[in-house]
Structure formats: structure tokens, C-alpha cells
């Protein structure tokens, strides 16, 4: 079988799985639906690793598989294609690896749910849309995949649609992403207006020749490439939850935990980073757009890290962590090190999926509890989950020793921070120093809230009781609750479930206590742990080291003056050690507040000071947006409806004419008495009037 055919089958396999589970799931049952979707995902994963290994070590060259015409209207030509190069090879591995493990993990996590075929169909549909996005050879297919993951994320976040908060979160994600997608569509239109094509292979070689092209508007000439770059980045801001368009991401936690891992770790939120790196030929000639990307990314990294300090929901902490890490990726791309951005995307997929699925294991073991303030002392009861969460925490904090090594996050995050300093010191980016200092501060904050999560969840004195866990389990308020549970707050009825009366997973009677997850959930965690440990030192030479030029092979474009990645290897020693110092400082502060002086942070939070309130309430973004946009839109709608439509248009138009007709009819009706003498009198008056008129006319 040729590689082209194998890749085509790998891309479309999740779509086949989604169709089987979605259309026939109720007929064939849960197990066949799960088997088909999961098996096809592992097939796609095997294909992806085959392509990636051949690209990395086998000398595979870029190629494109033309499948069928897509949209052909005049000069607007789009074909459904599968593009294989370094960027798509990396993304294929990231998407299929995490998605296949999420499918497997969901066998255990969603065991209590009564809509498993629908859930697995949505997961597979999401994966297909993402694969279509990352293998697109033109903007039209890219936009198709872009909107496809938006639709699938809406379905997955609102999977428990009878739960009001889940439906609201799904709608919020959909609406906020539409704002970004509007800018993305305008960016595509701008590119087509400038170059007359949306095919990447035709577009990229033409960009340098259009560097000076301008667009006159409001008496000013704007750089057309900068305009296109900014508009396209607005799309990335929505999809990747950057500052101002980030508010949907934490609320996406209302979806099942496997969905959180899939959306936040490897797929939807990284689509914006991938798109910016793919369009490096545009951004290398659009300095204003690149500067905006660097600034927004750095602000996002800092903002999300500060908010993560005060959150108590275990999934919400990790969600804000995702937002912060995406900020790192964007400011890396903004200062010109697209290679480091992609490397962090690659490593982040492993340890962030590990942390989310690990959090799901904690929630499963805690009988639906998500509040870290009600946990504690779990390391002995959940030993495997504790071990993998420790690995994920070490990886995300970038803990490692310069010139020696560490886990995955150490290599990619430090490369970004060092590159930001190099971009500033060489004059390549005006935002370099800002991004550098934000990067090291955010590294310290990341360390603090990550270790805070570990200490509150697994160490300290147990804050849970058997009665509280029984109540949490019976209420079914977390991910595991089926639609019926959410509606009725009843106990699960499937075999092997926990309930408030003390039945454990195996049907034995006894008190409710935290318990380790089944092995079908733990195996994906162990596999992801391997990636969180090894993805850094194994692939750093290929992505950002001495072999990076050979690895990327033109998939990423660097301008003649862009030597930032190479300069990053020569930064001063204090720059290399700064992230480690801040990381250790953050961990030490977390240890002081949550272990050495246990209870101190809780007492400080109880005071609800202004700084605590500001961070706990997420900089009041939701409240501001609710006042400005939600209430503003409602007020504007009421103005047009109640004043413009009802009082002015209807009042002067249909309602006014109808009122006048009604009043006139009422008065005329009074003379319709039904008495003959009244009608005779009116007739006499008419005759008298006619005679008077005739006499007047004749006399004249």
C-alpha cells in the first residue's frame, strides 16, 4: 500500500468511526460503537507515527494528495487535499496520539453514561475535523476544519445538554469563537484580494513581492500584509483563547473531562498556533502583526497564570494553565521562533493531556468531587494517579537544569524564554524584552499554582468525609452524571457503580472512600507520562537543535534577518538559569503556604481582600463582558424593539392606522341604530343638502 493511500485512510478513518457510532450506535450497542471508533483512531495514530518517523529519520519529502475538487468559482479554486510536510506531520502525531488515548480513557470514565455511542461519535468527528485542518493545502479546507472543530467542540462541551451550565458553556464557546472566525474570514478574503489565490503552494512564493503593497482607508495607507496578518490572528485569538477572546475556555470545563483533555491539550486550542506557524511567510513580512502577536501572547501568559493562582476547581486550574501556555506559544511565534512555538505545542500535548486525564482520575476516585479544598491526603489512596500527576507537574513547570536536562516542558519552555531575550538583544523584535520578563514571571506563577494543586489534592490533611462524598456521588453533579442523573439527581443504576449507600466499584458493601481508577483509565496516563518525560530530550535536536533546518525543510519560513533561534543558544548564563530560579521560588512559596503553614492560605482567602477578589474573579472579565456586550446588546435590542419598532414604526404605522380606523368605526357605528325614523331623518338631511347645493350651483 502506498504512503499516499495510507495517509488518506488515516485522515478519513475517524470520520468513518463517527458515522458508524453516530448513525448506528443505538442499533449495534455501546461496546461495538466504542470498539469501532477507538480502533479506527488507533489506526490513524499508527499512520501518523509512521509518517512522522519517516519524516524525521527516513528522509521523507513533502507531498500533497489531491482527492477531489472542493469549491471552484471563477478564480477561487479549492481542492480537497492532504498536505504532508513537517508541520502537518507533527500535528498528525499530536492530534491522533492524544485523541486515541482519550478514546481509550473514555471507556472507563464514561462507563456510567447512557449516551456512549453519541459521545464517541462526537469525539471521532472532532478528530476528523482537526485532521482536515492540519492537512489542508489551501485556506478553504483550513476554514472547513476550523469550523468543524468549532461545531464538534460545541457538541462535546454541551454533551450533557440537559445540564443548564453545560448548554450555556457550549453556547458561550460557540459565540466567542464566531467573533474570532469573522476576523479569520476577513483575513482569507484579504489574502485572496491581494494574491488571487488561496492555495498555499501558489501563495507563499508570491508574498515577498507584495511586501510594500498598501491599502488606503480613512486617509491612511495601511500595510496590506499586516492587515491580513492581524485579521488572521484574530481568528487564532478566538480558537486559541487569547486575551480578550479567552473567556470561553474555562467554562468549557462543563464538558466531560476527556473532552477537556482533547480540546485543551492537543487539538482545538492549538489550531491557532499551528496556523500562525504555517503562515510564517506572511508574518515574516508583517512586522506590525508579529508585534501584536507577541504582545497579546505575553499578556495572555501573564493574565492566565495570575488567575490560576486562586482557582479551587481542579479542572479550572489546569484550564487557565492551558491558556497561559498558549500565550507562550504565541509570543514565541510573534518574536520569530516558530520552531520553538511548535515544539512547545508538541510537548504541551503530552503533559497537558496527562494533567487533565489525571484530574479526571482524581474526580473519578473522589466520587465526582472537583473542589480541591475538599480533597487532601490522596497520595496513598491513588498512588498511580499521584505519580503521573507529579510527572505532569514537573513537565509543565519546566523543572530542569540548564546544560543537563529535564522533562519535556523544560526544553520547550526554556527555548521560548531564551528566544524572546535573543529577539530583543538582536533587535529583531521590539516586544522581546517584555515577552522575556513576562515569560520568567509566568514560569514562577505556573510553578506556584501547579504545586498548589498537588499539595491541596494529594498532601495535607484529608478534607473529605464519607458523608460528603456520598452526597457528592448521589447528586451526580460532576462529569460522570448521566442525563437522567442530572435531571433527577438520582443515583446511577448501572453495575459496578458507587452509590450513597457504600457500594464500591466491585459491588462490595462498605464506606465510600477515594479509590484508584480502573486500569483502562490508568494505561493512557502511563503512556502520556512517557511522552511528558521523554518528548523533550528526544526531539529537541530535531525541532530546535542542530538538526532543525533539516527537520523543518522549508515548512517554516525565516526571513533573511531572522536568526533568533540560533542566537537563543548563545544567550547569557543568567538568562538560562532565570526560569529555574523562578520555578523553584514558586514551588517554595506553594510549599510554605500549603504544607509548612497549612491553613494559612485558607485563612488569607477568607478575608477576601481586593487582590484575592480581583484574581479569583478572573480580572472581572465575565462581569465586564456581561455589562458591556450582553446587557449592552440587550439594551440596544430593547431600544430598537420597544421604541423604534413598537412606538415609532408600529405606533405611526399599522397600530396608528388601525387605532384611527377603530375610533372612526366606533363613532360611525353610533348612527347605525336600526330605527327607520333615524334613517329617514338622515335621508331628508341628504336631500336637503343636495337641494341646497343645486340652488347654489344654479344661482352662480
XYZ file of C-alpha atoms in Angstrom:
700
model
C 0.000 0.000 0.000
C 1.414 3.402 -0.974
C 2.044 6.015 1.685
C -0.366 8.416 -0.049
C -3.228 5.931 0.219
C -2.295 5.072 3.805
C -2.347 8.745 4.802
C -5.710 9.252 3.109
C -7.197 6.311 5.006
C -5.686 7.607 8.237
C -7.283 11.035 7.811
C -10.752 9.710 6.951
C -10.818 6.804 9.429
C -12.194 8.960 12.312
C -14.984 10.204 10.022
C -15.966 6.597 9.305
C -15.962 5.845 13.020
C -18.105 8.915 13.737
C -20.612 7.839 11.074
C -20.864 4.278 12.382
C -21.305 5.291 16.028
C -23.492 8.278 15.222
C -25.941 6.656 12.822
C -25.935 3.054 14.030
C -24.745 3.293 17.639
C -28.127 2.615 19.199
C -28.604 -0.419 16.964
C -25.188 -2.024 17.380
C -24.789 -1.116 21.059
C -22.191 0.544 23.263
C -19.278 -1.855 23.006
C -19.266 -2.135 19.184
C -19.550 1.659 18.883
C -16.638 2.188 21.258
C -14.602 -0.534 19.588
C -15.061 0.832 16.068
C -14.287 4.452 16.948
C -11.352 3.627 19.210
C -9.897 1.059 16.808
C -10.037 3.462 13.862
C -8.387 6.174 15.968
C -5.523 3.852 16.859
C -5.201 3.045 13.156
C -4.933 6.774 12.382
C -2.403 7.117 15.194
C -0.267 4.320 13.737
C -0.376 6.014 10.325
C 0.598 9.356 11.883
C 3.599 7.887 13.689
C 4.641 6.116 10.509
C 4.617 9.409 8.598
C 6.359 11.250 11.429
C 9.118 8.666 11.812
C 9.740 8.590 8.067
C 9.828 12.370 8.014
C 12.187 12.618 10.980
C 14.576 9.781 10.281
C 13.661 8.381 6.863
C 14.184 11.406 4.657
C 10.550 11.679 3.549
C 9.938 14.693 1.296
C 6.797 16.907 1.264
C 3.914 15.741 -0.883
C 0.246 16.548 -1.476
C -2.550 14.080 -2.214
C -5.269 15.590 -4.412
C -8.573 13.922 -3.530
C -11.400 15.867 -5.163
C -12.475 19.381 -6.209
C -13.989 21.279 -3.300
C -15.138 24.775 -4.341
C -14.353 26.214 -7.764
C -15.916 29.609 -8.506
C -14.097 31.748 -11.060
C -10.570 32.377 -9.824
C -11.474 30.991 -6.404
C -10.180 27.433 -6.694
C -10.141 24.983 -3.796
C -9.457 21.253 -3.873
C -9.781 18.747 -1.066
C -6.184 17.728 -0.470
C -3.919 16.173 2.126
C -0.674 18.099 2.564
C 2.216 16.325 4.257
C 5.175 18.376 5.448
C 6.928 18.899 8.776
C 4.085 20.929 10.302
C 1.327 18.523 9.306
C 3.437 15.511 10.314
C 3.886 16.955 13.807
C 0.210 17.829 14.135
C -0.914 14.412 12.899
C 1.075 12.785 15.695
C -0.169 15.214 18.328
C -3.834 15.002 17.361
C -4.112 11.248 16.835
C -1.953 10.273 19.820
C -3.948 12.280 22.330
C -7.281 11.521 20.692
C -6.729 7.760 20.603
C -5.716 7.720 24.274
C -8.708 9.903 25.149
C -10.949 7.387 23.372
C -9.434 4.548 25.385
C -9.617 6.509 28.651
C -13.281 7.303 27.981
C -14.136 3.574 28.100
C -13.667 3.781 31.839
C -14.530 7.390 32.515
C -17.840 7.388 30.649
C -18.867 3.907 31.806
C -21.846 5.303 33.730
C -23.157 7.447 30.882
C -26.208 6.335 28.918
C -25.189 8.031 25.623
C -21.813 6.471 24.908
C -22.308 5.981 21.119
C -23.137 9.672 20.736
C -20.135 10.677 22.837
C -17.677 8.553 20.883
C -19.183 9.760 17.599
C -18.584 13.366 18.660
C -15.000 12.574 19.697
C -14.245 10.994 16.326
C -15.943 13.819 14.419
C -13.825 16.313 16.335
C -10.667 14.412 15.450
C -11.556 14.224 11.756
C -12.198 17.970 11.616
C -8.826 18.602 13.237
C -7.060 16.274 10.808
C -8.738 18.068 7.891
C -7.481 21.347 9.324
C -3.850 20.353 9.795
C -3.539 18.661 6.389
C -5.205 21.467 4.416
C -3.395 22.685 1.304
C -5.448 25.877 0.999
C -7.405 28.332 3.120
C -10.810 26.890 2.197
C -10.124 23.432 3.607
C -8.369 25.058 6.557
C -11.535 27.075 7.214
C -13.656 23.924 6.862
C -11.618 22.159 9.537
C -11.566 25.352 11.617
C -15.360 25.492 11.700
C -15.607 21.724 12.031
C -13.723 21.662 15.319
C -15.842 24.602 16.445
C -19.019 22.626 15.781
C -17.676 19.458 17.383
C -16.449 21.357 20.441
C -19.935 22.847 20.822
C -21.414 19.350 20.756
C -18.847 17.980 23.213
C -18.872 20.858 25.711
C -22.669 20.703 25.764
C -22.754 16.904 25.652
C -24.897 16.824 28.789
C -27.326 19.238 27.179
C -29.942 18.890 29.914
C -27.492 20.444 32.324
C -28.042 24.207 32.120
C -24.431 25.181 32.805
C -23.157 22.808 30.113
C -25.506 24.237 27.500
C -24.560 27.779 28.479
C -20.833 26.960 28.251
C -21.289 25.405 24.809
C -23.151 28.447 23.527
C -20.536 30.761 25.016
C -17.713 28.875 23.301
C -19.587 28.921 20.004
C -20.399 32.649 20.133
C -16.939 33.814 21.232
C -15.329 31.731 18.504
C -17.666 33.268 15.936
C -16.159 36.660 16.786
C -12.690 35.381 16.019
C -13.867 33.482 12.962
C -15.301 36.677 11.488
C -11.804 38.181 11.559
C -10.375 34.943 10.163
C -12.794 35.014 7.215
C -11.908 38.659 6.509
C -8.236 37.684 6.580
C -8.808 34.973 3.974
C -10.699 37.476 1.824
C -7.815 39.934 2.149
C -5.302 37.305 1.065
C -7.410 36.386 -1.957
C -7.824 40.077 -2.841
C -4.057 40.569 -2.727
C -2.843 37.417 -4.455
C -5.801 35.984 -6.344
C -5.281 32.522 -4.833
C -5.844 30.661 -1.591
C -3.548 27.734 -2.440
C -0.588 27.701 -0.043
C 1.800 26.340 -2.677
C 0.949 29.244 -5.001
C 0.600 31.875 -2.290
C 3.800 31.575 -0.272
C 6.281 32.226 -3.128
C 4.361 35.419 -4.059
C 4.405 37.077 -0.640
C 7.859 38.674 -0.779
C 6.970 40.539 -3.967
C 3.942 42.126 -2.279
C 5.810 43.341 0.794
C 5.250 47.028 0.076
C 1.642 46.816 -1.098
C -0.660 49.167 0.758
C -4.370 49.635 1.301
C -5.800 53.146 1.550
C -8.515 53.643 4.129
C -9.630 56.704 6.122
C -6.905 58.807 4.564
C -4.116 56.472 5.626
C -2.222 53.782 3.732
C -2.070 50.529 5.658
C 0.287 47.648 5.023
C -1.834 45.030 3.278
C 0.242 42.128 4.651
C -0.040 43.500 8.174
C -3.773 43.864 7.697
C -4.092 40.263 6.504
C -1.845 39.060 9.334
C -3.844 40.870 12.026
C -7.189 39.626 10.699
C -5.945 36.050 10.508
C -4.558 36.349 14.038
C -7.968 37.464 15.320
C -9.217 34.067 14.222
C -6.371 32.449 16.124
C -7.211 34.539 19.214
C -10.696 33.080 19.331
C -9.753 29.484 18.631
C -6.720 29.521 20.945
C -8.334 31.593 23.703
C -6.031 34.582 23.728
C -6.581 37.720 25.800
C -9.991 39.362 25.148
C -11.339 36.207 23.448
C -10.322 33.786 26.201
C -13.483 33.752 28.287
C -14.943 30.590 26.735
C -12.037 28.329 27.659
C -12.504 27.904 31.450
C -16.250 27.399 31.027
C -15.505 24.568 28.592
C -14.792 22.529 31.748
C -18.521 21.807 31.842
C -17.890 19.112 29.247
C -16.692 15.647 30.323
C -13.049 15.547 31.416
C -11.914 13.565 28.315
C -13.312 16.441 26.247
C -11.288 18.902 28.294
C -8.141 16.917 27.600
C -8.900 16.695 23.895
C -9.766 20.367 23.428
C -7.169 21.875 25.747
C -4.197 19.616 25.146
C -3.735 18.731 21.537
C -6.383 19.929 19.206
C -8.706 22.891 19.045
C -6.800 25.406 21.160
C -3.526 24.691 19.369
C -5.064 25.284 15.932
C -4.310 28.998 16.175
C -0.649 28.401 16.990
C -0.360 25.947 14.111
C -1.999 28.432 11.727
C 0.382 31.252 12.665
C 3.407 28.972 12.198
C 2.025 27.678 8.894
C 1.664 31.289 7.706
C 5.192 32.251 8.737
C 5.836 33.512 5.145
C 3.170 36.162 5.785
C 4.219 37.097 9.315
C 7.882 37.407 8.412
C 6.864 40.307 6.141
C 4.226 41.696 8.532
C 6.180 43.194 11.469
C 3.201 45.018 12.973
C 1.101 41.864 13.027
C 4.009 39.908 14.548
C 4.457 42.571 17.222
C 0.757 42.326 18.080
C 1.015 38.529 18.335
C 3.996 38.792 20.690
C 2.298 41.336 22.957
C -1.071 39.552 23.095
C 0.649 36.223 23.733
C 2.749 37.612 26.568
C -0.227 39.349 28.187
C -2.247 36.138 27.929
C 0.540 34.119 29.544
C 0.663 36.513 32.489
C -3.089 37.033 32.834
C -3.992 33.343 32.851
C -1.171 32.488 35.243
C -2.355 35.094 37.774
C -5.942 33.843 37.605
C -4.812 30.247 38.028
C -3.317 31.144 41.418
C -6.700 31.460 43.111
C -8.900 28.821 41.462
C -10.151 25.896 43.533
C -11.720 23.673 40.875
C -9.014 21.191 39.864
C -10.019 21.286 36.196
C -10.286 25.074 36.119
C -6.725 25.455 37.400
C -5.474 23.293 34.540
C -7.687 25.184 32.071
C -6.079 28.513 32.953
C -2.738 26.780 32.751
C -3.579 25.882 29.155
C -4.447 29.494 28.414
C -1.106 30.618 29.844
C 0.890 28.017 27.905
C -0.812 29.077 24.684
C 0.393 32.583 25.440
C 3.961 31.242 25.499
C 3.469 29.645 22.095
C 2.080 32.812 20.569
C 4.740 35.171 21.831
C 7.335 32.703 20.570
C 5.785 32.914 17.104
C 5.493 36.677 17.474
C 9.230 37.130 18.055
C 10.026 34.841 15.116
C 10.804 31.444 16.678
C 8.048 29.409 15.093
C 10.113 26.272 15.667
C 10.035 26.761 19.443
C 6.318 27.508 19.335
C 5.667 24.227 17.539
C 7.988 22.353 19.880
C 6.110 23.645 22.919
C 2.836 22.728 21.219
C 4.229 19.209 20.755
C 5.460 18.701 24.324
C 2.483 20.500 25.840
C 0.122 17.999 24.244
C 1.583 15.165 26.316
C 1.815 16.751 29.742
C -1.409 18.767 29.472
C -3.422 15.728 28.364
C -1.750 13.867 31.222
C -2.780 16.528 33.746
C -6.371 16.719 32.529
C -6.858 12.971 32.420
C -5.088 12.722 35.765
C -7.522 15.275 37.168
C -10.327 13.133 35.751
C -8.878 10.154 37.603
C -8.908 12.182 40.813
C -12.511 13.238 40.224
C -13.459 9.638 39.479
C -11.733 8.456 42.625
C -13.330 11.237 44.700
C -16.854 10.253 43.599
C -17.439 13.360 41.460
C -15.757 15.953 43.695
C -13.796 18.693 41.862
C -13.117 21.223 44.626
C -9.509 20.858 45.793
C -10.476 22.312 49.179
C -12.432 19.088 49.783
C -9.560 16.763 48.914
C -6.206 16.170 50.589
C -4.219 13.136 51.663
C -4.877 11.176 48.472
C -1.353 10.109 47.570
C -1.654 6.795 49.407
C -5.143 6.042 48.107
C -4.477 6.988 44.464
C -0.787 6.067 44.054
C -0.685 5.699 40.258
C -2.677 8.887 39.690
C -0.408 10.704 42.137
C 2.716 9.503 40.336
C 1.533 10.554 36.883
C 0.272 13.903 38.173
C 3.705 14.523 39.675
C 5.293 13.775 36.300
C 2.878 16.143 34.566
C 3.541 18.868 37.126
C 7.313 18.599 36.779
C 6.904 18.726 32.995
C 4.607 21.755 32.876
C 6.677 23.766 35.340
C 9.714 23.234 33.136
C 11.765 21.942 36.017
C 15.242 21.088 34.769
C 18.895 22.057 34.972
C 20.409 24.049 32.091
C 23.015 22.117 30.098
C 21.888 18.904 31.827
C 18.203 18.403 31.103
C 14.746 17.784 32.482
C 11.280 16.688 31.463
C 9.535 17.771 28.255
C 8.424 21.234 29.312
C 11.944 22.233 30.342
C 13.270 22.074 26.788
C 10.398 23.794 25.002
C 9.532 26.491 27.551
C 13.140 27.484 28.181
C 13.732 27.674 24.426
C 10.858 30.157 24.143
C 12.098 32.315 27.017
C 15.673 32.334 25.745
C 14.479 33.129 22.226
C 12.473 36.113 23.469
C 15.627 37.523 25.055
C 17.613 36.814 21.890
C 14.985 38.532 19.735
C 15.250 41.642 21.873
C 19.034 41.692 22.176
C 19.479 41.326 18.413
C 16.841 43.952 17.645
C 14.607 41.527 15.799
C 11.517 42.193 17.952
C 10.546 45.278 19.910
C 8.465 43.093 22.229
C 11.319 40.702 23.052
C 12.279 42.035 26.486
C 8.630 42.372 27.508
C 7.948 38.785 26.447
C 11.110 37.559 28.195
C 10.292 39.087 31.575
C 6.655 38.044 31.347
C 7.846 34.549 30.456
C 10.011 34.106 33.529
C 7.388 35.666 35.840
C 4.713 33.379 34.389
C 7.097 30.443 34.916
C 7.188 31.237 38.636
C 3.408 31.603 38.794
C 2.943 28.350 36.882
C 5.136 26.563 39.378
C 3.161 28.015 42.287
C -0.327 27.055 41.127
C 0.821 23.666 39.786
C 2.402 22.621 43.071
C -0.510 24.178 44.946
C -2.732 21.732 43.064
C -0.500 18.805 44.063
C -0.297 19.825 47.721
C -4.027 20.547 48.119
C -5.076 17.383 46.316
C -2.603 14.730 47.414
C -0.956 16.068 50.579
C -2.169 17.932 53.660
C -4.833 16.601 55.966
C -7.822 14.922 54.285
C -10.661 17.407 53.897
C -13.124 14.797 52.676
C -15.585 12.751 54.692
C -17.510 9.655 53.726
C -20.803 11.514 54.164
C -19.753 14.395 51.921
C -18.503 12.013 49.260
C -21.729 10.037 49.400
C -23.699 13.259 48.940
C -21.494 14.358 46.048
C -21.867 10.972 44.434
C -25.627 10.826 44.850
C -26.138 14.335 43.492
C -24.263 13.391 40.339
C -23.083 16.982 39.874
C -19.870 16.173 38.047
C -18.819 14.723 34.724
C -19.903 11.165 35.381
C -23.553 12.043 35.812
C -25.822 10.769 33.078
C -28.629 12.857 31.632
C -31.080 11.166 33.970
C -28.860 11.851 36.987
C -28.506 15.489 36.059
C -32.258 15.836 35.715
C -33.271 13.917 38.829
C -30.097 13.918 40.964
C -30.649 10.198 41.301
C -28.044 7.537 41.800
C -26.564 5.614 38.881
C -28.236 2.318 38.143
C -25.525 0.575 36.142
C -23.491 -2.278 37.535
C -20.174 -1.574 39.202
C -21.141 1.946 40.198
C -20.716 3.741 43.501
C -23.673 4.983 45.456
C -24.501 6.783 48.626
C -25.096 3.545 50.481
C -21.496 2.489 50.188
C -21.275 0.055 47.289
C -17.837 0.171 45.733
C -16.830 -0.493 42.134
C -16.860 -4.234 42.635
C -20.232 -4.401 44.307
C -18.889 -4.854 47.849
C -20.557 -3.067 50.700
C -18.551 -0.603 52.731
C -17.890 3.068 53.393
C -17.243 5.428 50.493
C -13.563 6.301 50.255
C -11.343 7.668 47.488
C -10.223 4.888 45.187
C -7.833 4.389 42.301
C -9.214 4.397 38.760
C -9.556 1.225 36.678
C -6.613 0.221 34.508
C -8.353 1.169 31.286
C -8.063 4.753 32.562
C -4.575 4.372 34.010
C -2.901 2.912 30.912
C -3.384 6.122 28.865
C -1.986 8.093 31.790
C 1.142 5.941 31.891
C 1.650 6.253 28.131
C 1.245 10.029 28.296
C 3.728 10.086 31.171
C 6.342 8.607 28.869
C 5.748 11.479 26.443
C 5.849 14.056 29.247
C 9.235 12.699 30.313
C 10.926 11.915 27.008
C 9.406 14.164 24.312
C 11.789 16.965 25.225
C 15.235 15.426 25.124
C 14.363 13.007 22.290
C 13.020 15.609 19.867
C 14.751 18.829 20.920
C 17.633 18.289 18.458
C 15.124 17.835 15.635
C 12.805 20.731 16.453
C 15.122 23.427 17.828
C 18.628 21.962 17.813
C 21.345 21.425 15.276
C 19.067 19.336 13.031
C 16.159 21.796 12.922
C 16.828 23.064 9.411
C 16.822 19.521 8.081
C 13.714 18.646 10.077
C 11.527 21.580 9.001
C 12.677 21.524 5.341
C 11.033 24.770 4.379
C 7.732 24.166 6.191
C 8.623 27.153 8.375
C 9.954 30.271 6.682
C 12.520 32.542 8.311
C 13.363 35.899 6.768
C 16.889 36.946 5.928
C 17.237 38.838 9.236
C 15.611 36.187 11.437
C 18.371 34.301 13.263
C 16.605 34.337 16.615
C 16.549 30.575 17.170
C 20.274 30.249 16.544
C 21.017 33.301 18.696
C 18.971 31.802 21.537
C 21.658 29.166 22.061
C 24.165 31.933 22.863
C 22.241 33.946 25.470
C 23.972 34.819 28.767
C 24.066 32.227 31.501
C 21.746 34.226 33.790
C 19.052 34.093 31.112
C 19.288 30.298 31.001
C 19.071 29.990 34.788
C 16.309 32.563 35.373
C 13.385 30.200 34.625
C 14.759 27.590 37.032
C 15.190 30.159 39.808
C 11.625 31.464 39.395
C 10.271 27.920 39.132
C 11.947 26.873 42.388
C 10.779 30.084 44.056
C 7.185 29.433 43.026
C 7.362 25.856 44.304
C 8.891 27.002 47.597
C 6.144 29.570 48.176
C 3.473 26.974 47.443
C 5.156 24.554 49.862
C 5.293 27.265 52.544
C 1.627 28.187 52.271
C 0.132 24.750 51.741
C 2.456 22.360 53.596
C 4.673 24.149 56.115
C 1.943 26.592 57.173
C -1.072 24.523 56.222
C -4.277 26.518 56.536
C -2.574 29.907 56.228
C -3.655 30.401 52.604
C -7.220 29.403 53.514
C -7.358 31.995 56.283
C -5.937 34.653 53.954
C -8.511 33.820 51.282
C -11.301 34.053 53.857
C -10.516 37.775 54.239
C -11.420 38.259 50.548
C -9.023 41.133 50.051
C -9.055 43.222 46.865
C -6.174 41.335 45.200
C -7.707 37.955 46.027
C -11.107 39.075 44.720
C -9.564 40.513 41.548
C -7.742 37.285 40.713
C -10.431 34.893 41.945
C -12.973 36.676 39.766
C -10.669 36.412 36.719
C -9.971 40.147 36.456
C -13.783 40.573 36.318
C -13.760 39.854 32.590
C -17.039 37.932 32.702
C -18.731 40.732 34.618
C -17.367 43.409 32.282
C -18.343 41.473 29.180
C -21.771 40.790 30.634
C -22.302 44.502 31.297
C -20.835 45.807 28.037
C -21.783 43.173 25.499
C -24.610 41.062 26.934
C -26.553 43.814 28.691
C -25.452 46.349 26.087
C -26.749 44.193 23.267
C -29.961 43.552 25.203
C -30.389 47.267 25.898
C -29.768 48.145 22.257
C -32.219 45.456 21.190
C -34.820 46.774 23.631
C -34.287 50.309 22.271
C -34.886 49.239 18.685
C -37.752 46.944 19.684
C -39.706 48.909 22.290
C -39.022 52.432 20.999
C -38.145 52.066 17.339
C -40.412 49.204 16.383
C -43.339 49.300 18.815
C -43.739 53.040 19.488
C -42.457 54.649 16.296
C -42.967 52.206 13.433
C -45.985 50.341 14.779
C -47.327 53.403 16.579
C -47.308 55.611 13.476
C -47.833 52.807 11.001
C -50.018 49.742 11.447
C -51.054 50.413 15.026
C -51.700 54.125 14.339
C -53.824 53.489 11.265
C -55.647 50.672 12.995
C -56.362 52.894 16.006
C -57.735 55.682 13.805
C -59.887 53.205 11.898
C -61.164 51.710 15.121
C -62.156 55.075 16.585
C -63.801 56.220 13.361
C -65.686 52.969 13.071
C -66.856 53.284 16.669
C -68.302 56.750 16.033
C -69.911 55.807 12.755
C -71.402 52.761 14.413
C -73.420 55.005 16.739
C -75.607 56.267 13.902
C -76.422 52.706 12.840
C -79.238 52.430 15.385
C -81.615 50.228 13.338
C -84.607 52.636 13.669
C -86.403 53.583 10.410
C -87.116 57.139 11.505
C -83.372 57.699 12.117
C -82.582 56.557 8.581
C -85.491 58.681 7.168
C -84.129 61.702 9.002
C -80.647 61.123 7.535
C -82.167 60.752 4.076
C -84.034 64.050 4.490
C -80.811 65.725 5.528
C -79.173 64.304 2.393
C -81.956 65.534 0.164
C -81.813 68.946 1.795
C -78.079 69.060 1.228
C -78.424 68.155 -2.434
C -81.137 70.789 -2.976
C -79.016 73.415 -1.281
C -76.079 72.543 -3.486
C -78.250 72.643 -6.628
C -79.724 76.050 -5.774
C -76.246 77.374 -5.068
C -74.883 75.990 -8.342
C -77.782 77.317 -10.431
C -77.604 80.725 -8.791
C -73.939 81.003 -9.618
